[in-house]
CSV table of C-alpha atoms in Angstrom, one decimal:
chain,number,residue,atom,x,y,z
A,1,MET,CA,215.7,-76.5,104.7
A,2,GLU,CA,216.6,-78.1,108.1
A,3,GLY,CA,217.4,-74.7,109.5
A,4,THR,CA,214.2,-73.2,108.2
A,5,PHE,CA,212.2,-76.0,109.8
A,6,ARG,CA,213.9,-75.6,113.2
A,7,GLU,CA,213.3,-71.8,113.3
A,8,GLN,CA,209.6,-72.3,112.3
A,9,LEU,CA,209.2,-74.9,115.0
A,10,PHE,CA,210.7,-72.4,117.5
A,11,PHE,CA,208.3,-69.7,116.4
A,12,ILE,CA,205.3,-72.1,116.7
A,13,VAL,CA,206.2,-73.0,120.3
A,14,LEU,CA,206.7,-69.3,121.1
A,15,CYS,CA,203.4,-68.3,119.6
A,16,LEU,CA,201.5,-71.0,121.4
A,17,SER,CA,203.2,-70.0,124.7
A,18,VAL,CA,201.9,-66.5,124.2
A,19,LEU,CA,198.4,-67.5,123.2
A,20,ASN,CA,197.9,-70.2,125.9
A,21,GLY,CA,198.1,-67.9,129.0
A,22,ASP,CA,198.3,-64.5,130.4
A,23,THR,CA,200.1,-62.4,127.9
A,24,ARG,CA,200.6,-59.5,130.3
A,25,TYR,CA,204.2,-58.3,129.9
A,26,ILE,CA,204.5,-55.1,131.8
A,27,GLN,CA,201.9,-54.1,134.4
A,28,GLU,CA,198.6,-53.5,132.6
A,29,ASN,CA,199.9,-54.1,129.0
A,30,LYS,CA,198.8,-57.2,127.0
A,31,ILE,CA,200.2,-58.3,123.7
A,32,SER,CA,197.6,-58.7,121.1
A,33,PRO,CA,197.7,-62.0,119.2
A,34,GLU,CA,196.6,-60.3,116.0
A,35,GLY,CA,199.0,-61.3,113.2
A,36,LEU,CA,200.9,-63.6,115.5
A,37,PHE,CA,201.0,-66.6,113.1
A,38,SER,CA,202.4,-64.4,110.3
A,39,LEU,CA,205.7,-64.9,112.2
A,40,LEU,CA,205.9,-68.5,111.0
A,41,ASN,CA,206.8,-67.6,107.4
A,42,SER,CA,209.1,-64.7,108.3
A,43,GLU,CA,212.6,-64.1,109.6
A,44,LEU,CA,214.1,-67.3,108.1
A,45,LYS,CA,217.8,-67.5,108.5
A,46,ARG,CA,219.9,-66.7,105.5
A,47,GLU,CA,223.4,-65.7,104.5
A,48,ILE,CA,223.7,-62.0,103.9
A,49,GLN,CA,226.7,-60.3,102.3
A,50,ASP,CA,228.7,-58.4,104.9
A,51,GLU,CA,228.5,-55.2,103.0
A,52,LEU,CA,224.7,-55.3,102.9
A,53,ILE,CA,222.5,-54.3,105.8
A,54,TYR,CA,219.4,-56.5,106.2
A,55,SER,CA,216.3,-54.3,106.8
A,56,ARG,CA,212.5,-54.9,107.1
A,57,PRO,CA,209.5,-53.4,108.9
A,58,LEU,CA,209.0,-54.3,112.5
A,59,ARG,CA,205.6,-55.7,113.5
A,60,CYS,CA,203.6,-55.0,116.7
A,61,LEU,CA,204.3,-58.6,117.8
A,62,ASP,CA,207.5,-59.9,116.2
A,63,MET,CA,210.5,-62.2,116.3
A,64,VAL,CA,213.9,-61.0,115.2
A,65,ALA,CA,216.7,-63.5,114.7
A,66,LEU,CA,218.9,-61.5,112.3
A,67,GLU,CA,221.2,-58.5,112.6
A,68,GLY,CA,219.9,-55.5,110.7
A,69,GLN,CA,217.7,-52.4,110.7
A,70,PHE,CA,214.1,-52.6,111.7
A,71,THR,CA,211.5,-49.9,111.4
A,72,PHE,CA,208.1,-49.7,113.0
A,73,THR,CA,205.5,-47.3,111.7
A,74,ALA,CA,202.1,-47.2,113.3
A,75,ASP,CA,199.1,-47.2,111.0
A,76,ARG,CA,196.8,-46.9,114.0
A,77,PRO,CA,197.2,-46.7,117.8
A,78,GLN,CA,199.2,-49.7,119.0
A,79,LEU,CA,199.1,-49.9,122.8
A,80,SER,CA,200.6,-53.4,123.6
A,81,CYS,CA,203.5,-54.4,121.3
A,82,ALA,CA,206.6,-56.4,121.8
A,83,ALA,CA,209.5,-57.7,119.7
A,84,PHE,CA,211.5,-60.7,120.8
A,85,PHE,CA,215.2,-60.7,119.8
A,86,ILE,CA,217.3,-63.8,119.8
A,87,ALA,CA,220.9,-64.5,118.9
A,88,GLU,CA,223.2,-67.5,118.8
A,89,PRO,CA,224.2,-68.9,122.2
A,90,ASN,CA,227.7,-67.3,122.1
A,91,GLN,CA,226.3,-63.8,121.3
A,92,VAL,CA,224.6,-60.9,123.0
A,93,ILE,CA,222.3,-58.4,121.5
A,94,THR,CA,222.7,-54.6,121.1
A,95,VAL,CA,219.8,-52.4,120.2
A,96,GLU,CA,220.6,-48.9,118.8
A,97,TYR,CA,218.1,-46.2,118.3
A,98,ASP,CA,218.6,-44.7,114.8
A,99,SER,CA,215.6,-42.5,114.7
A,100,VAL,CA,212.6,-42.1,117.0
A,101,ASP,CA,209.4,-40.1,116.4
A,102,ILE,CA,207.0,-40.9,119.2
A,103,ASP,CA,205.2,-38.7,121.8
A,104,CYS,CA,206.7,-39.5,125.2
A,105,ARG,CA,204.7,-36.8,126.9
A,106,GLY,CA,201.5,-38.3,125.4
A,107,GLY,CA,202.1,-41.7,126.9
A,108,ASP,CA,204.1,-43.4,124.1
A,109,PHE,CA,207.2,-45.4,125.1
A,110,ILE,CA,209.9,-47.8,123.9
A,111,LYS,CA,211.4,-50.0,126.5
A,112,VAL,CA,214.3,-52.5,126.0
A,113,PHE,CA,214.2,-55.4,128.5
A,114,ASP,CA,217.4,-57.4,129.2
A,115,GLY,CA,215.9,-60.9,128.7
A,116,TRP,CA,212.5,-62.2,127.7
A,117,VAL,CA,209.1,-62.1,129.4
A,118,MET,CA,206.4,-64.6,128.6
A,119,LYS,CA,203.2,-65.2,130.4
A,120,GLY,CA,204.4,-62.9,133.2
A,121,GLU,CA,207.6,-65.0,133.8
A,122,LYS,CA,211.1,-63.6,133.1
A,123,PHE,CA,214.2,-65.2,131.7
A,124,PRO,CA,216.8,-65.0,133.2
A,125,SER,CA,215.1,-65.1,136.6
A,126,SER,CA,215.9,-62.5,139.1
A,127,GLN,CA,218.1,-65.1,140.9
A,128,ASP,CA,220.3,-65.6,137.9
A,129,HIS,CA,220.6,-62.0,136.6
A,130,SER,CA,223.3,-59.6,137.8
A,131,LEU,CA,221.0,-56.5,137.6
A,132,PRO,CA,217.9,-55.7,139.8
A,133,LEU,CA,214.7,-56.2,137.9
A,134,MET,CA,213.9,-52.5,137.3
A,135,GLU,CA,217.4,-51.9,136.0
A,136,ARG,CA,216.8,-54.4,133.3
A,137,TYR,CA,214.2,-52.1,131.7
A,138,VAL,CA,215.7,-49.2,129.7
A,139,ASP,CA,213.1,-46.6,128.7
A,140,TYR,CA,213.9,-44.5,125.7
A,141,CYS,CA,211.7,-41.7,127.0
A,142,ASP,CA,213.9,-41.5,130.2
A,143,SER,CA,217.3,-42.1,128.7
A,144,GLY,CA,217.2,-42.1,124.9
A,145,THR,CA,219.0,-38.8,124.5
A,146,VAL,CA,222.0,-40.0,126.5
A,147,ARG,CA,221.9,-43.8,126.0
A,148,ARG,CA,221.4,-44.5,122.3
A,149,THR,CA,222.6,-48.2,122.5
A,150,VAL,CA,221.4,-50.9,124.9
A,151,ARG,CA,223.3,-54.1,125.3
A,152,SER,CA,221.8,-57.4,126.7
A,153,SER,CA,223.5,-59.7,129.1
A,154,GLN,CA,222.6,-62.9,127.2
A,155,ASN,CA,221.4,-64.0,123.8
A,156,VAL,CA,217.9,-62.7,124.2
A,157,ALA,CA,216.3,-59.3,124.6
A,158,MET,CA,212.9,-57.7,124.1
A,159,VAL,CA,211.5,-54.3,123.1
A,160,PHE,CA,208.1,-53.2,124.4
A,161,PHE,CA,206.5,-50.3,122.8
A,162,ARG,CA,203.3,-48.3,122.8
A,163,VAL,CA,202.2,-45.5,120.4
A,164,HIS,CA,198.9,-43.6,120.4
A,165,THR,CA,199.1,-41.8,117.0
A,166,ALA,CA,199.1,-43.2,113.5
A,167,GLY,CA,202.4,-42.2,111.7
A,168,SER,CA,204.5,-42.5,114.9
A,169,SER,CA,207.7,-44.5,114.1
A,170,PHE,CA,211.1,-45.6,115.2
A,171,THR,CA,214.0,-47.4,113.6
A,172,LEU,CA,216.4,-49.7,115.5
A,173,THR,CA,219.7,-51.3,114.4
A,174,VAL,CA,220.2,-54.8,116.0
A,175,ARG,CA,223.7,-56.3,116.2
A,176,LYS,CA,225.0,-59.5,117.8
A,177,PRO,CA,228.5,-59.2,119.2
A,178,VAL,CA,230.3,-62.3,120.4
A,179,ASN,CA,230.1,-63.2,124.1
A,180,PRO,CA,233.3,-65.1,125.2
A,181,PHE,CA,231.6,-66.7,128.2
A,182,PRO,CA,227.9,-67.1,127.5
A,183,CYS,CA,225.6,-67.3,130.5
A,184,ASN,CA,221.8,-67.6,130.5
A,185,ILE,CA,220.9,-68.8,127.0
A,186,ILE,CA,217.7,-69.7,125.2
A,187,SER,CA,218.3,-72.3,122.4
A,188,GLN,CA,216.9,-71.5,119.0
A,189,THR,CA,216.7,-75.1,118.0
A,190,PRO,CA,215.2,-78.3,119.5
A,191,GLU,CA,218.4,-80.2,119.2
A,192,GLY,CA,222.1,-79.4,119.5
A,193,SER,CA,225.0,-79.4,121.8
A,194,PHE,CA,226.6,-76.9,124.1
A,195,THR,CA,229.5,-76.5,126.6
A,196,MET,CA,228.9,-74.1,129.5
A,197,VAL,CA,232.0,-72.8,131.3
A,198,ILE,CA,231.9,-70.4,134.3
A,199,PRO,CA,235.5,-69.2,134.9
A,200,GLN,CA,235.8,-68.5,138.6
A,201,GLN,CA,232.8,-66.2,138.8
A,202,HIS,CA,230.1,-66.2,141.5
A,203,ARG,CA,227.1,-66.5,139.2
A,204,ASN,CA,224.3,-68.9,138.1
A,205,CYS,CA,223.9,-69.7,134.4
A,206,SER,CA,221.0,-71.5,132.7
A,207,PHE,CA,220.6,-73.0,129.2
A,208,SER,CA,216.9,-73.1,128.4
A,209,ILE,CA,215.4,-75.3,125.7
A,210,ILE,CA,211.7,-74.5,125.0
A,211,TYR,CA,210.9,-78.1,124.0
A,212,PRO,CA,210.5,-81.5,125.7
A,213,VAL,CA,213.9,-83.1,125.2
A,214,GLU,CA,216.3,-85.8,126.0
A,215,ILE,CA,219.4,-84.4,127.7
A,216,LYS,CA,222.7,-86.3,127.5
A,217,ILE,CA,225.5,-84.9,129.7
A,218,ALA,CA,228.9,-85.9,128.3
A,219,GLU,CA,231.1,-84.2,130.9
A,220,LEU,CA,230.8,-82.4,134.2
A,221,SER,CA,233.8,-80.8,135.8
A,222,LEU,CA,233.3,-79.2,139.2
A,223,GLY,CA,236.3,-77.8,140.9
A,224,HIS,CA,235.3,-78.7,144.5
A,225,LEU,CA,235.5,-82.5,143.9
A,226,ASN,CA,238.8,-83.2,145.6
A,227,SER,CA,239.0,-80.3,148.0
A,228,PHE,CA,235.4,-80.0,149.2
A,229,PRO,CA,233.7,-83.3,149.4
A,230,ILE,CA,229.9,-83.2,149.9
A,231,LYS,CA,228.4,-84.8,153.0
A,232,LYS,CA,226.0,-87.5,151.9
A,233,SER,CA,223.6,-86.7,154.7
A,234,LEU,CA,222.7,-83.4,152.9
A,235,PRO,CA,219.7,-83.7,150.5
A,236,GLY,CA,220.5,-83.1,146.8
A,237,CYS,CA,223.3,-80.7,146.3
A,238,VAL,CA,222.6,-78.6,149.4
A,239,GLY,CA,225.9,-77.5,150.8
A,240,ALA,CA,227.7,-77.6,147.5
A,241,GLY,CA,228.7,-74.2,146.3
A,242,ASP,CA,229.2,-75.6,142.8
A,243,PHE,CA,226.7,-78.0,141.1
A,244,VAL,CA,224.4,-78.5,138.1
A,245,GLU,CA,220.7,-79.1,138.2
A,246,LEU,CA,218.3,-80.2,135.5
A,247,LEU,CA,215.0,-78.3,135.7
A,248,GLY,CA,211.6,-78.9,134.1
A,249,GLY,CA,208.5,-76.7,133.9
A,250,ASN,CA,206.0,-75.0,131.6
A,251,GLY,CA,207.1,-71.4,132.2
A,252,MET,CA,210.3,-69.3,131.6
A,253,ASP,CA,211.3,-68.5,135.2
A,254,THR,CA,213.9,-71.0,136.4
A,255,SER,CA,213.1,-70.2,140.1
A,256,LYS,CA,209.6,-71.5,139.6
A,257,MET,CA,210.6,-74.7,137.8
A,258,LEU,CA,211.0,-78.1,139.5
A,259,PRO,CA,214.3,-79.9,139.9
A,260,VAL,CA,214.5,-83.2,137.9
A,261,ALA,CA,218.1,-84.0,138.9
A,262,ASP,CA,221.0,-82.6,140.9
A,263,LEU,CA,224.6,-83.3,139.9
A,264,CYS,CA,227.1,-82.5,142.6
A,265,TYR,CA,230.2,-84.5,141.4
A,266,SER,CA,232.4,-84.4,138.4
A,267,PHE,CA,232.2,-87.3,135.9
A,268,ASN,CA,233.0,-88.3,132.3
A,269,GLY,CA,230.7,-90.4,130.2
A,270,PRO,CA,227.1,-90.1,129.2
A,271,ALA,CA,224.3,-89.5,131.7
A,272,GLN,CA,220.9,-89.0,130.0
A,273,MET,CA,217.4,-88.1,131.0
A,274,LYS,CA,214.1,-87.4,129.2
A,275,ILE,CA,212.2,-84.4,130.4
A,276,SER,CA,208.6,-84.0,129.0
A,277,CYS,CA,208.1,-80.4,130.1
A,278,ASP,CA,207.6,-77.5,127.7
A,279,ASN,CA,210.8,-76.0,129.0
A,280,THR,CA,213.9,-77.9,130.0
A,281,VAL,CA,216.8,-76.1,131.6
A,282,VAL,CA,220.4,-77.1,132.4
A,283,ARG,CA,221.4,-74.7,135.3
A,284,MET,CA,224.9,-74.4,136.7
A,285,VAL,CA,225.5,-72.8,140.1
A,286,SER,CA,229.1,-71.5,140.7
A,287,SER,CA,230.7,-70.3,143.9
A,288,GLY,CA,233.4,-68.4,142.0
A,289,ARG,CA,236.2,-70.4,143.6
A,290,PHE,CA,236.7,-72.8,140.6
A,291,VAL,CA,236.4,-73.1,136.9
A,292,ASN,CA,233.2,-75.2,136.3
A,293,ARG,CA,232.3,-76.9,133.0
A,294,VAL,CA,229.4,-78.9,131.7
A,295,ALA,CA,229.1,-80.3,128.2
A,296,PHE,CA,225.8,-81.7,126.9
A,297,GLU,CA,223.7,-82.4,123.9
A,298,TYR,CA,219.9,-82.5,123.5
A,299,ARG,CA,217.2,-83.5,121.1
A,300,VAL,CA,213.4,-83.0,121.0
A,301,LEU,CA,211.2,-85.9,122.1
A,302,ASP,CA,208.9,-87.3,119.5
A,303,ARG,CA,205.2,-87.8,120.0
A,304,GLN,CA,205.5,-91.5,120.8
A,305,GLU,CA,208.1,-90.9,123.5
A,306,LEU,CA,206.0,-88.2,125.1
A,307,GLN,CA,203.0,-90.6,125.1
A,308,ARG,CA,205.1,-93.3,126.8
A,309,ILE,CA,206.3,-90.9,129.4
A,310,LYS,CA,202.8,-89.8,130.1
A,311,GLU,CA,201.5,-93.4,130.5
A,312,ASN,CA,204.4,-94.7,132.5
A,313,SER,CA,205.1,-91.8,134.9
A,314,VAL,CA,203.1,-91.9,138.2
A,315,GLU,CA,204.1,-88.4,139.1
A,316,ASP,CA,204.9,-86.5,136.0
A,317,PHE,CA,204.6,-82.8,137.0
A,318,CYS,CA,204.9,-81.7,133.4
A,319,PHE,CA,201.7,-83.3,132.4
A,320,ASN,CA,199.9,-83.0,135.7
A,321,GLY,CA,200.9,-79.4,136.5
């Protein structure tokens, strides 16, 4: 029952995020909110026997949190559709085309995006993803005959699609292989814990929680501590090649979020902060010279806590923005 509630809450936040702003995902396309709230009673997590393949129809606007086979069949022209796929933090997503019956020459398309797009903002941001933006879109009509399977870089991916003719259809198989070093994660739940490790790789990794939460950092280990001390005259963590920052904002793109705290030094012991934004992010920047690690837990803020923050904060950018 607890898992069901968590996933429904996640769907509610996602649905409201789509409805409360510009729902343009790719150029001129807009996702219709029709049938959006039907997501709330669907896709509940369950245990499925290994020998059975979970299957169900795919909706024009959909959320998929399970492995399985998903078929979309158009009963009328559908010009702005998107399916959000999400896995556990330590997994990535593969999307395999089983069968496709669309008219590419007539303007139909199916595009897999490596990440999520909401209200025009992308996760992971361009700063934190290894691929240029256009390479994160894989168009079936351009590459489907030679690239039948697309693999994400993190635990979320999307499929955009457009069909002009009733009866057009396609079937996808979604799998969630394990990712030994997860980087750039969207949490499925409003509370939990996670340990992020970057093993001597020059990259940035973010853990995004689409809720206002309290973050408790239990451990931070940055390899530069003894060999590369930070000059105190520098603001924040400027000059440190390895650091962690807490970000808050009401969108998905971490490059557009505001820094709440910069952590430049290793420590053990709890450090906590309440962030009232719709999206809270723990972001680690790594130079590639060291093994960096941050362990933290988080929980959603209740209504009374949010009200107190709103009343007591002189400059609360989450409420004022």
